[in-house]
Each structure stands twice: as C-alpha cells, then as structure tokens.
PDB file of C-alpha atoms in Angstrom:
ATOM      1  CA  SER V   1      -6.422   7.910   9.932  1.00  0.00           C
ATOM      2  CA  GLN V   2      -2.821   7.218   9.146  1.00  0.00           C
ATOM      3  CA  GLN V   3      -1.099   5.935  12.195  1.00  0.00           C
ATOM      4  CA  GLY V   4       2.348   5.268  10.800  1.00  0.00           C
ATOM      5  CA  GLU V   5       4.722   8.148  10.571  1.00  0.00           C
ATOM      6  CA  GLU V   6       8.078   7.856   8.927  1.00  0.00           C
ATOM      7  CA  ASP V   7      11.199   9.833   9.179  1.00  0.00           C
ATOM      8  CA  PRO V   8      13.061  11.139   7.469  1.00  0.00           C
ATOM      9  CA  GLN V   9      10.629  12.224   4.780  1.00  0.00           C
ATOM     10  CA  ALA V  10      13.461  12.251   2.283  1.00  0.00           C
ATOM     11  CA  LEU V  11      16.952  10.819   2.349  1.00  0.00           C
ATOM     12  CA  SER V  12      19.751  11.261  -0.146  1.00  0.00           C
ATOM     13  CA  ILE V  13      22.895   9.138   0.118  1.00  0.00           C
ATOM     14  CA  GLN V  14      25.809   7.951  -1.946  1.00  0.00           C
ATOM     15  CA  GLU V  15      25.931   4.473  -3.395  1.00  0.00           C
ATOM     16  CA  GLY V  16      27.530   2.077  -0.938  1.00  0.00           C
ATOM     17  CA  GLU V  17      26.330   3.932   2.143  1.00  0.00           C
ATOM     18  CA  ASN V  18      23.705   2.580   4.504  1.00  0.00           C
ATOM     19  CA  ALA V  19      20.207   4.028   4.646  1.00  0.00           C
ATOM     20  CA  THR V  20      18.094   4.000   7.788  1.00  0.00           C
ATOM     21  CA  MET V  21      14.417   4.832   7.829  1.00  0.00           C
ATOM     22  CA  ASN V  22      12.206   4.961  10.892  1.00  0.00           C
ATOM     23  CA  CYS V  23       8.523   4.398  11.420  1.00  0.00           C
ATOM     24  CA  SER V  24       6.348   5.089  14.438  1.00  0.00           C
ATOM     25  CA  TYR V  25       2.805   3.985  15.065  1.00  0.00           C
ATOM     26  CA  LYS V  26       0.132   4.608  17.662  1.00  0.00           C
ATOM     27  CA  THR V  27      -1.867   1.495  18.428  1.00  0.00           C
ATOM     28  CA  SER V  28      -1.194  -2.175  19.147  1.00  0.00           C
ATOM     29  CA  ILE V  29      -0.336  -4.270  16.129  1.00  0.00           C
ATOM     30  CA  ASN V  30      -0.070  -7.860  14.992  1.00  0.00           C
ATOM     31  CA  ASN V  31       2.771  -7.127  12.613  1.00  0.00           C
ATOM     32  CA  LEU V  32       4.557  -4.389  10.734  1.00  0.00           C
ATOM     33  CA  GLN V  33       5.541  -4.563   7.107  1.00  0.00           C
ATOM     34  CA  TRP V  34       7.840  -2.559   4.881  1.00  0.00           C
ATOM     35  CA  TYR V  35       7.118  -1.902   1.230  1.00  0.00           C
ATOM     36  CA  ARG V  36       9.002  -0.261  -1.609  1.00  0.00           C
ATOM     37  CA  GLN V  37       7.394   1.760  -4.369  1.00  0.00           C
ATOM     38  CA  ASN V  38       9.199   2.896  -7.454  1.00  0.00           C
ATOM     39  CA  SER V  39       7.896   6.122  -8.931  1.00  0.00           C
ATOM     40  CA  GLY V  40       4.399   5.692 -10.336  1.00  0.00           C
ATOM     41  CA  ARG V  41       4.367   1.972  -9.747  1.00  0.00           C
ATOM     42  CA  GLY V  42       2.753  -0.522  -7.386  1.00  0.00           C
ATOM     43  CA  LEU V  43       4.066  -1.744  -4.073  1.00  0.00           C
ATOM     44  CA  VAL V  44       6.683  -4.404  -3.567  1.00  0.00           C
ATOM     45  CA  HIS V  45       6.622  -6.244  -0.261  1.00  0.00           C
ATOM     46  CA  LEU V  46      10.023  -6.223   1.411  1.00  0.00           C
ATOM     47  CA  ILE V  47       9.711  -7.750   4.831  1.00  0.00           C
ATOM     48  CA  LEU V  48       7.250  -8.499   7.621  1.00  0.00           C
ATOM     49  CA  ILE V  49       8.079  -8.487  11.298  1.00  0.00           C
ATOM     50  CA  ARG V  50       5.651  -9.812  13.865  1.00  0.00           C
ATOM     51  CA  SER V  51       4.861  -8.108  17.142  1.00  0.00           C
ATOM     52  CA  ASN V  52       6.744 -10.767  19.109  1.00  0.00           C
ATOM     53  CA  GLU V  53       9.904 -10.346  17.024  1.00  0.00           C
ATOM     54  CA  ARG V  54      12.566  -7.722  17.623  1.00  0.00           C
ATOM     55  CA  GLU V  55      14.770  -8.003  14.562  1.00  0.00           C
ATOM     56  CA  LYS V  56      14.638  -9.584  11.165  1.00  0.00           C
ATOM     57  CA  HIS V  57      17.024  -9.804   8.229  1.00  0.00           C
ATOM     58  CA  SER V  58      16.504 -10.349   4.537  1.00  0.00           C
ATOM     59  CA  GLY V  59      19.509  -9.931   2.293  1.00  0.00           C
ATOM     60  CA  ARG V  60      20.670  -6.324   2.640  1.00  0.00           C
ATOM     61  CA  LEU V  61      17.627  -5.409   4.694  1.00  0.00           C
ATOM     62  CA  ARG V  62      17.469  -5.324   8.463  1.00  0.00           C
ATOM     63  CA  VAL V  63      14.276  -4.457  10.281  1.00  0.00           C
ATOM     64  CA  THR V  64      13.871  -3.835  13.982  1.00  0.00           C
ATOM     65  CA  LEU V  65      10.704  -3.492  15.982  1.00  0.00           C
ATOM     66  CA  ASP V  66      10.329  -1.932  19.413  1.00  0.00           C
ATOM     67  CA  THR V  67       6.755  -2.419  20.556  1.00  0.00           C
ATOM     68  CA  SER V  68       7.366  -0.534  23.795  1.00  0.00           C
ATOM     69  CA  LYS V  69       8.234   2.560  21.780  1.00  0.00           C
ATOM     70  CA  LYS V  70       5.837   1.679  18.973  1.00  0.00           C
ATOM     71  CA  SER V  71       8.568   2.138  16.420  1.00  0.00           C
ATOM     72  CA  SER V  72      10.409   0.258  13.706  1.00  0.00           C
ATOM     73  CA  SER V  73      13.455   0.901  11.590  1.00  0.00           C
ATOM     74  CA  LEU V  74      14.492  -0.320   8.163  1.00  0.00           C
ATOM     75  CA  LEU V  75      18.191  -0.444   7.393  1.00  0.00           C
ATOM     76  CA  ILE V  76      19.400  -0.962   3.842  1.00  0.00           C
ATOM     77  CA  THR V  77      23.088  -1.762   3.803  1.00  0.00           C
ATOM     78  CA  ALA V  78      25.501  -1.109   0.932  1.00  0.00           C
ATOM     79  CA  SER V  79      22.886   0.854  -0.965  1.00  0.00           C
ATOM     80  CA  ARG V  80      22.658   0.798  -4.748  1.00  0.00           C
ATOM     81  CA  ALA V  81      21.225   3.265  -7.230  1.00  0.00           C
ATOM     82  CA  ALA V  82      18.448   0.735  -7.862  1.00  0.00           C
ATOM     83  CA  ASP V  83      17.332   1.165  -4.243  1.00  0.00           C
ATOM     84  CA  THR V  84      16.076   4.641  -5.152  1.00  0.00           C
ATOM     85  CA  ALA V  85      12.370   4.513  -4.342  1.00  0.00           C
ATOM     86  CA  SER V  86       9.795   5.421  -1.714  1.00  0.00           C
ATOM     87  CA  TYR V  87       9.647   3.192   1.330  1.00  0.00           C
ATOM     88  CA  PHE V  88       6.528   2.737   3.414  1.00  0.00           C
ATOM     89  CA  CYS V  89       5.835   0.981   6.655  1.00  0.00           C
ATOM     90  CA  ALA V  90       2.402  -0.517   7.154  1.00  0.00           C
ATOM     91  CA  THR V  91       0.807  -1.809  10.297  1.00  0.00           C
ATOM     92  CA  ASP V  92      -2.204  -3.988  10.698  1.00  0.00           C
ATOM     93  CA  MET V  93      -4.692  -3.598  13.475  1.00  0.00           C
ATOM     94  CA  GLU V  94      -4.920  -6.409  15.971  1.00  0.00           C
ATOM     95  CA  TYR V  95      -8.413  -7.016  14.596  1.00  0.00           C
ATOM     96  CA  GLY V  96      -9.061  -7.408  10.901  1.00  0.00           C
ATOM     97  CA  ASN V  97      -6.760  -7.396   7.903  1.00  0.00           C
ATOM     98  CA  LYS V  98      -6.594  -3.701   7.100  1.00  0.00           C
ATOM     99  CA  LEU V  99      -3.207  -2.114   6.633  1.00  0.00           C
ATOM    100  CA  VAL V 100      -2.434   1.435   7.684  1.00  0.00           C
ATOM    101  CA  PHE V 101       0.449   2.983   5.787  1.00  0.00           C
ATOM    102  CA  GLY V 102       2.939   5.507   7.006  1.00  0.00           C
ATOM    103  CA  ALA V 103       3.751   8.699   5.147  1.00  0.00           C
ATOM    104  CA  GLY V 104       6.810   7.160   3.530  1.00  0.00           C
ATOM    105  CA  THR V 105      10.452   8.009   3.069  1.00  0.00           C
ATOM    106  CA  ILE V 106      11.753   8.997  -0.351  1.00  0.00           C
ATOM    107  CA  LEU V 107      15.214   7.494  -0.731  1.00  0.00           C
ATOM    108  CA  ARG V 108      17.589   8.663  -3.402  1.00  0.00           C
ATOM    109  CA  VAL V 109      20.829   6.783  -3.885  1.00  0.00           C
ATOM    110  CA  LYS V 110      23.337   8.682  -5.977  1.00  0.00           C
ATOM    111  CA  SER V 111      25.864   6.791  -8.059  1.00  0.00           C
TER     112      SER V 111
ATOM    113  CA  GLY B   1       4.637 -14.779  -5.794  1.00  0.00           C
ATOM    114  CA  ALA B   2       0.956 -14.042  -6.308  1.00  0.00           C
ATOM    115  CA  VAL B   3       0.111 -11.609  -9.088  1.00  0.00           C
ATOM    116  CA  VAL B   4      -2.516  -8.894  -9.152  1.00  0.00           C
ATOM    117  CA  SER B   5      -3.281  -6.941 -12.292  1.00  0.00           C
ATOM    118  CA  GLN B   6      -5.141  -3.697 -12.781  1.00  0.00           C
ATOM    119  CA  HIS B   7      -6.784  -2.380 -15.896  1.00  0.00           C
ATOM    120  CA  PRO B   8      -6.409   0.176 -17.234  1.00  0.00           C
ATOM    121  CA  SER B   9      -2.995   1.325 -16.076  1.00  0.00           C
ATOM    122  CA  ARG B  10      -3.794   4.885 -17.103  1.00  0.00           C
ATOM    123  CA  VAL B  11      -7.053   6.606 -17.943  1.00  0.00           C
ATOM    124  CA  ILE B  12      -7.953  10.155 -18.835  1.00  0.00           C
ATOM    125  CA  CYS B  13     -11.578  11.150 -18.771  1.00  0.00           C
ATOM    126  CA  LYS B  14     -13.743  14.213 -18.920  1.00  0.00           C
ATOM    127  CA  SER B  15     -15.361  15.675 -15.861  1.00  0.00           C
ATOM    128  CA  GLY B  16     -18.783  14.170 -15.222  1.00  0.00           C
ATOM    129  CA  THR B  17     -18.093  10.789 -16.768  1.00  0.00           C
ATOM    130  CA  SER B  18     -17.691   7.496 -14.926  1.00  0.00           C
ATOM    131  CA  VAL B  19     -14.596   5.333 -14.986  1.00  0.00           C
ATOM    132  CA  LYS B  20     -14.303   1.664 -14.103  1.00  0.00           C
ATOM    133  CA  ILE B  21     -11.063   0.170 -12.834  1.00  0.00           C
ATOM    134  CA  GLU B  22     -10.591  -3.590 -12.674  1.00  0.00           C
ATOM    135  CA  CYS B  23      -8.489  -5.479 -10.169  1.00  0.00           C
ATOM    136  CA  ARG B  24      -7.783  -9.132 -10.902  1.00  0.00           C
ATOM    137  CA  SER B  25      -5.946 -11.767  -8.948  1.00  0.00           C
ATOM    138  CA  LEU B  26      -4.311 -13.837 -11.656  1.00  0.00           C
ATOM    139  CA  ASP B  27      -3.107 -16.904  -9.822  1.00  0.00           C
ATOM    140  CA  PHE B  28      -5.009 -16.960  -6.570  1.00  0.00           C
ATOM    141  CA  GLN B  29      -8.502 -16.534  -5.230  1.00  0.00           C
ATOM    142  CA  ALA B  30      -9.312 -13.630  -2.972  1.00  0.00           C
ATOM    143  CA  THR B  31     -12.452 -13.279  -0.897  1.00  0.00           C
ATOM    144  CA  THR B  32     -11.140  -9.910   0.192  1.00  0.00           C
ATOM    145  CA  MET B  33      -9.645  -7.132  -1.901  1.00  0.00           C
ATOM    146  CA  PHE B  34      -8.693  -3.651  -0.806  1.00  0.00           C
ATOM    147  CA  TRP B  35      -8.793  -0.367  -2.684  1.00  0.00           C
ATOM    148  CA  TYR B  36      -6.329   2.409  -1.890  1.00  0.00           C
ATOM    149  CA  ARG B  37      -5.865   5.922  -3.163  1.00  0.00           C
ATOM    150  CA  GLN B  38      -2.545   7.705  -3.357  1.00  0.00           C
ATOM    151  CA  PHE B  39      -1.907  11.373  -4.054  1.00  0.00           C
ATOM    152  CA  PRO B  40       1.436  12.491  -5.529  1.00  0.00           C
ATOM    153  CA  LYS B  41       4.300  12.067  -3.108  1.00  0.00           C
ATOM    154  CA  LYS B  42       1.872  10.899  -0.441  1.00  0.00           C
ATOM    155  CA  SER B  43       1.077   7.638   1.241  1.00  0.00           C
ATOM    156  CA  LEU B  44      -1.626   5.110   0.440  1.00  0.00           C
ATOM    157  CA  MET B  45      -4.992   5.719   2.000  1.00  0.00           C
ATOM    158  CA  LEU B  46      -7.371   2.798   2.367  1.00  0.00           C
ATOM    159  CA  MET B  47     -10.675   3.586   0.707  1.00  0.00           C
ATOM    160  CA  ALA B  48     -12.635   0.397   1.114  1.00  0.00           C
ATOM    161  CA  THR B  49     -12.568  -3.308   1.739  1.00  0.00           C
ATOM    162  CA  SER B  50     -14.203  -5.370  -0.970  1.00  0.00           C
ATOM    163  CA  ASN B  51     -15.695  -8.717   0.000  1.00  0.00           C
ATOM    164  CA  GLU B  52     -16.751 -11.277  -2.574  1.00  0.00           C
ATOM    165  CA  GLY B  53     -20.495 -11.666  -2.661  1.00  0.00           C
ATOM    166  CA  SER B  54     -21.266  -8.904  -0.198  1.00  0.00           C
ATOM    167  CA  LYS B  55     -21.231  -5.153   0.116  1.00  0.00           C
ATOM    168  CA  ALA B  56     -17.975  -3.302   0.402  1.00  0.00           C
ATOM    169  CA  THR B  57     -16.970  -1.661   3.647  1.00  0.00           C
ATOM    170  CA  TYR B  58     -15.941   1.951   3.185  1.00  0.00           C
ATOM    171  CA  GLU B  59     -13.539   3.928   5.334  1.00  0.00           C
ATOM    172  CA  GLN B  60     -14.695   7.053   7.044  1.00  0.00           C
ATOM    173  CA  GLY B  61     -14.943   9.981   4.676  1.00  0.00           C
ATOM    174  CA  VAL B  62     -15.133   7.876   1.506  1.00  0.00           C
ATOM    175  CA  GLU B  63     -18.396   8.334  -0.377  1.00  0.00           C
ATOM    176  CA  LYS B  64     -19.816   4.944  -1.251  1.00  0.00           C
ATOM    177  CA  ASP B  65     -22.094   6.405  -3.928  1.00  0.00           C
ATOM    178  CA  LYS B  66     -19.121   8.082  -5.541  1.00  0.00           C
ATOM    179  CA  PHE B  67     -16.810   5.083  -5.477  1.00  0.00           C
ATOM    180  CA  LEU B  68     -18.824   2.005  -6.375  1.00  0.00           C
ATOM    181  CA  ILE B  69     -17.171  -1.291  -5.612  1.00  0.00           C
ATOM    182  CA  ASN B  70     -18.253  -4.656  -6.932  1.00  0.00           C
ATOM    183  CA  HIS B  71     -16.562  -7.929  -6.043  1.00  0.00           C
ATOM    184  CA  ALA B  72     -18.482 -10.350  -8.195  1.00  0.00           C
ATOM    185  CA  SER B  73     -16.019 -13.238  -8.215  1.00  0.00           C
ATOM    186  CA  LEU B  74     -13.079 -14.555  -6.247  1.00  0.00           C
ATOM    187  CA  THR B  75     -10.658 -13.072  -8.775  1.00  0.00           C
ATOM    188  CA  LEU B  76     -12.203  -9.754  -9.757  1.00  0.00           C
ATOM    189  CA  SER B  77     -13.099  -6.549  -7.986  1.00  0.00           C
ATOM    190  CA  THR B  78     -14.053  -3.341  -9.759  1.00  0.00           C
ATOM    191  CA  LEU B  79     -13.980   0.262  -8.635  1.00  0.00           C
ATOM    192  CA  THR B  80     -16.175   2.703 -10.510  1.00  0.00           C
ATOM    193  CA  VAL B  81     -15.571   6.387  -9.996  1.00  0.00           C
ATOM    194  CA  THR B  82     -18.918   7.951 -10.786  1.00  0.00           C
ATOM    195  CA  SER B  83     -19.369  11.486 -12.098  1.00  0.00           C
ATOM    196  CA  ALA B  84     -15.651  12.037 -11.884  1.00  0.00           C
ATOM    197  CA  HIS B  85     -14.244  15.461 -11.108  1.00  0.00           C
ATOM    198  CA  PRO B  86     -10.678  16.800 -11.275  1.00  0.00           C
ATOM    199  CA  GLU B  87     -10.254  16.275  -7.535  1.00  0.00           C
ATOM    200  CA  ASP B  88     -10.756  12.536  -8.119  1.00  0.00           C
ATOM    201  CA  SER B  89      -7.531  12.478 -10.126  1.00  0.00           C
ATOM    202  CA  SER B  90      -5.240  10.148  -8.264  1.00  0.00           C
ATOM    203  CA  PHE B  91      -3.373   6.868  -8.300  1.00  0.00           C
ATOM    204  CA  TYR B  92      -5.652   3.978  -7.353  1.00  0.00           C
ATOM    205  CA  ILE B  93      -4.097   0.740  -6.106  1.00  0.00           C
ATOM    206  CA  CYS B  94      -5.822  -2.505  -5.232  1.00  0.00           C
ATOM    207  CA  SER B  95      -4.618  -5.496  -3.287  1.00  0.00           C
ATOM    208  CA  GLY B  96      -5.871  -9.033  -2.854  1.00  0.00           C
ATOM    209  CA  LEU B  97      -5.832 -11.255   0.194  1.00  0.00           C
ATOM    210  CA  PRO B  98      -5.441 -14.918  -0.841  1.00  0.00           C
ATOM    211  CA  ILE B  99      -7.937 -17.335   0.662  1.00  0.00           C
ATOM    212  CA  THR B 100      -5.235 -19.845   1.458  1.00  0.00           C
ATOM    213  CA  SER B 101      -2.730 -17.580   3.150  1.00  0.00           C
ATOM    214  CA  GLY B 102      -2.630 -15.811   6.484  1.00  0.00           C
ATOM    215  CA  PRO B 103      -4.375 -12.528   7.137  1.00  0.00           C
ATOM    216  CA  ASP B 104      -1.204 -10.500   6.744  1.00  0.00           C
ATOM    217  CA  THR B 105      -0.411 -11.359   3.135  1.00  0.00           C
ATOM    218  CA  GLN B 106      -1.753  -8.781   0.702  1.00  0.00           C
ATOM    219  CA  TYR B 107      -0.576  -8.684  -2.897  1.00  0.00           C
ATOM    220  CA  PHE B 108      -0.725  -5.332  -4.611  1.00  0.00           C
ATOM    221  CA  GLY B 109      -1.590  -4.411  -8.150  1.00  0.00           C
ATOM    222  CA  PRO B 110       0.533  -2.014 -10.213  1.00  0.00           C
ATOM    223  CA  GLY B 111      -1.941   0.841  -9.833  1.00  0.00           C
ATOM    224  CA  THR B 112      -4.158   2.895 -12.128  1.00  0.00           C
ATOM    225  CA  ARG B 113      -3.438   6.544 -12.819  1.00  0.00           C
ATOM    226  CA  LEU B 114      -6.711   8.456 -13.216  1.00  0.00           C
ATOM    227  CA  THR B 115      -6.687  11.957 -14.652  1.00  0.00           C
ATOM    228  CA  VAL B 116      -9.967  13.837 -14.803  1.00  0.00           C
ATOM    229  CA  LEU B 117      -9.967  16.865 -17.084  1.00  0.00           C
TER     230      LEU B 117
END
C-alpha cells in the first residue's frame, strides 16, 4: 500500500515564487527521496535525505525531514516555468530496497 | 548518471494479445530491477521485484500469471502482459539497482505507454 501522502495535490504559482510540497509517511524509513516527473515521462531523481539527516540542499532545492512527525518537505526556490512537473516523494522500508511512492504534487509554474 | 532504457516507448495492442516490454540498463549491471505501474495523474505502484537468475517477487494483488517477468541477464528484464485487456492500459516504468552502488540508488527508465483496445 502507498504509505507516502503528499500535499497539496496540485499547486499553481507564478514564476519566481517559491513552491513548497509536503510528504507524510507511516512507517520507519532508511531514507526519503524526491523525484520529478514531466508529463508522460520517466522519473528524475532530485535529492535523497537519510533518516539521520534533518535538512539537505541541492541548488534551488531544500528538503527537510522530521522523523518524529514522519514528514518531509520539498522547497523549490525562485521557481521557473521549467519546474512545471509532478513531484513525488518515495520512502524505502528499513528492510529491502523497495520504494513506496507518495501520491504526488502537480506543480504548475506560470510565466 | 546511469541510464535505463525501455522498449517500446509506446504500444497499442488488441484485447487478448500479449505484449512484451523490455527494460535495459545500458551502462551498469543490475541484479535487481523493479517494475512499476502508473495510472493517469496517479502515483507509481510497485508491481514486482525482478531478480537476475531467479523468480520475480510480486506485490500483493498483482497477478504473476498475468504479468510475466523474466530477468535473464544483469542488464535486461522483460515484462510480458499476457492476454491484455483494456484495464491493463497504463504507463509501465522500470528501474534498475546497480550492483556496485548502495541499496537506495534506483535508476528509472523513461516508461512504456500501453494502450489495449
């Protein structure tokens, strides 16, 4: 069963604004990853944060992880039209390599 | 980064026929590959874990006789949708787990759009 839930389900912002997406999960994890998917395409790995990390940065991306609340957030700063895509969080179980994906957030950045 | 290809990218078939989808790791070896299914505007759902040289492990609710998986080499896994029906229409995505990297590094293919008429 899907254990990651994202909110909002859809987000529409103006170019230059920041976009924040949240993800919650239910069980213990080794790490949490964020992926981007352009319409009808495969997944692009954005960033991985381990269970013992609280925050991580990569370019315009900032990810936080709160294991006590079983939640994560992805912040995209200074958004661009090219950031328009679906964003998914994925968690792995503490055992095994399987990823469980959240429902995703559809981000639309208007120019 | 590591590259995974899928073939075909799109396929349309008639109801009752079987369709084979290939997943290849182009520049790495993968003892483990994963197959996912994605419905429009929905998330990815793991269907099965494909292990080179052994039987695939299917997730609960996925019919193993319907979705045949073969992982005959360290660079190729195939998914065959047997006796396809319109409800099997979906976007199928595979991923590969490189032998040499950690357990949390999956590389995804571009997906295959299956339409069953």
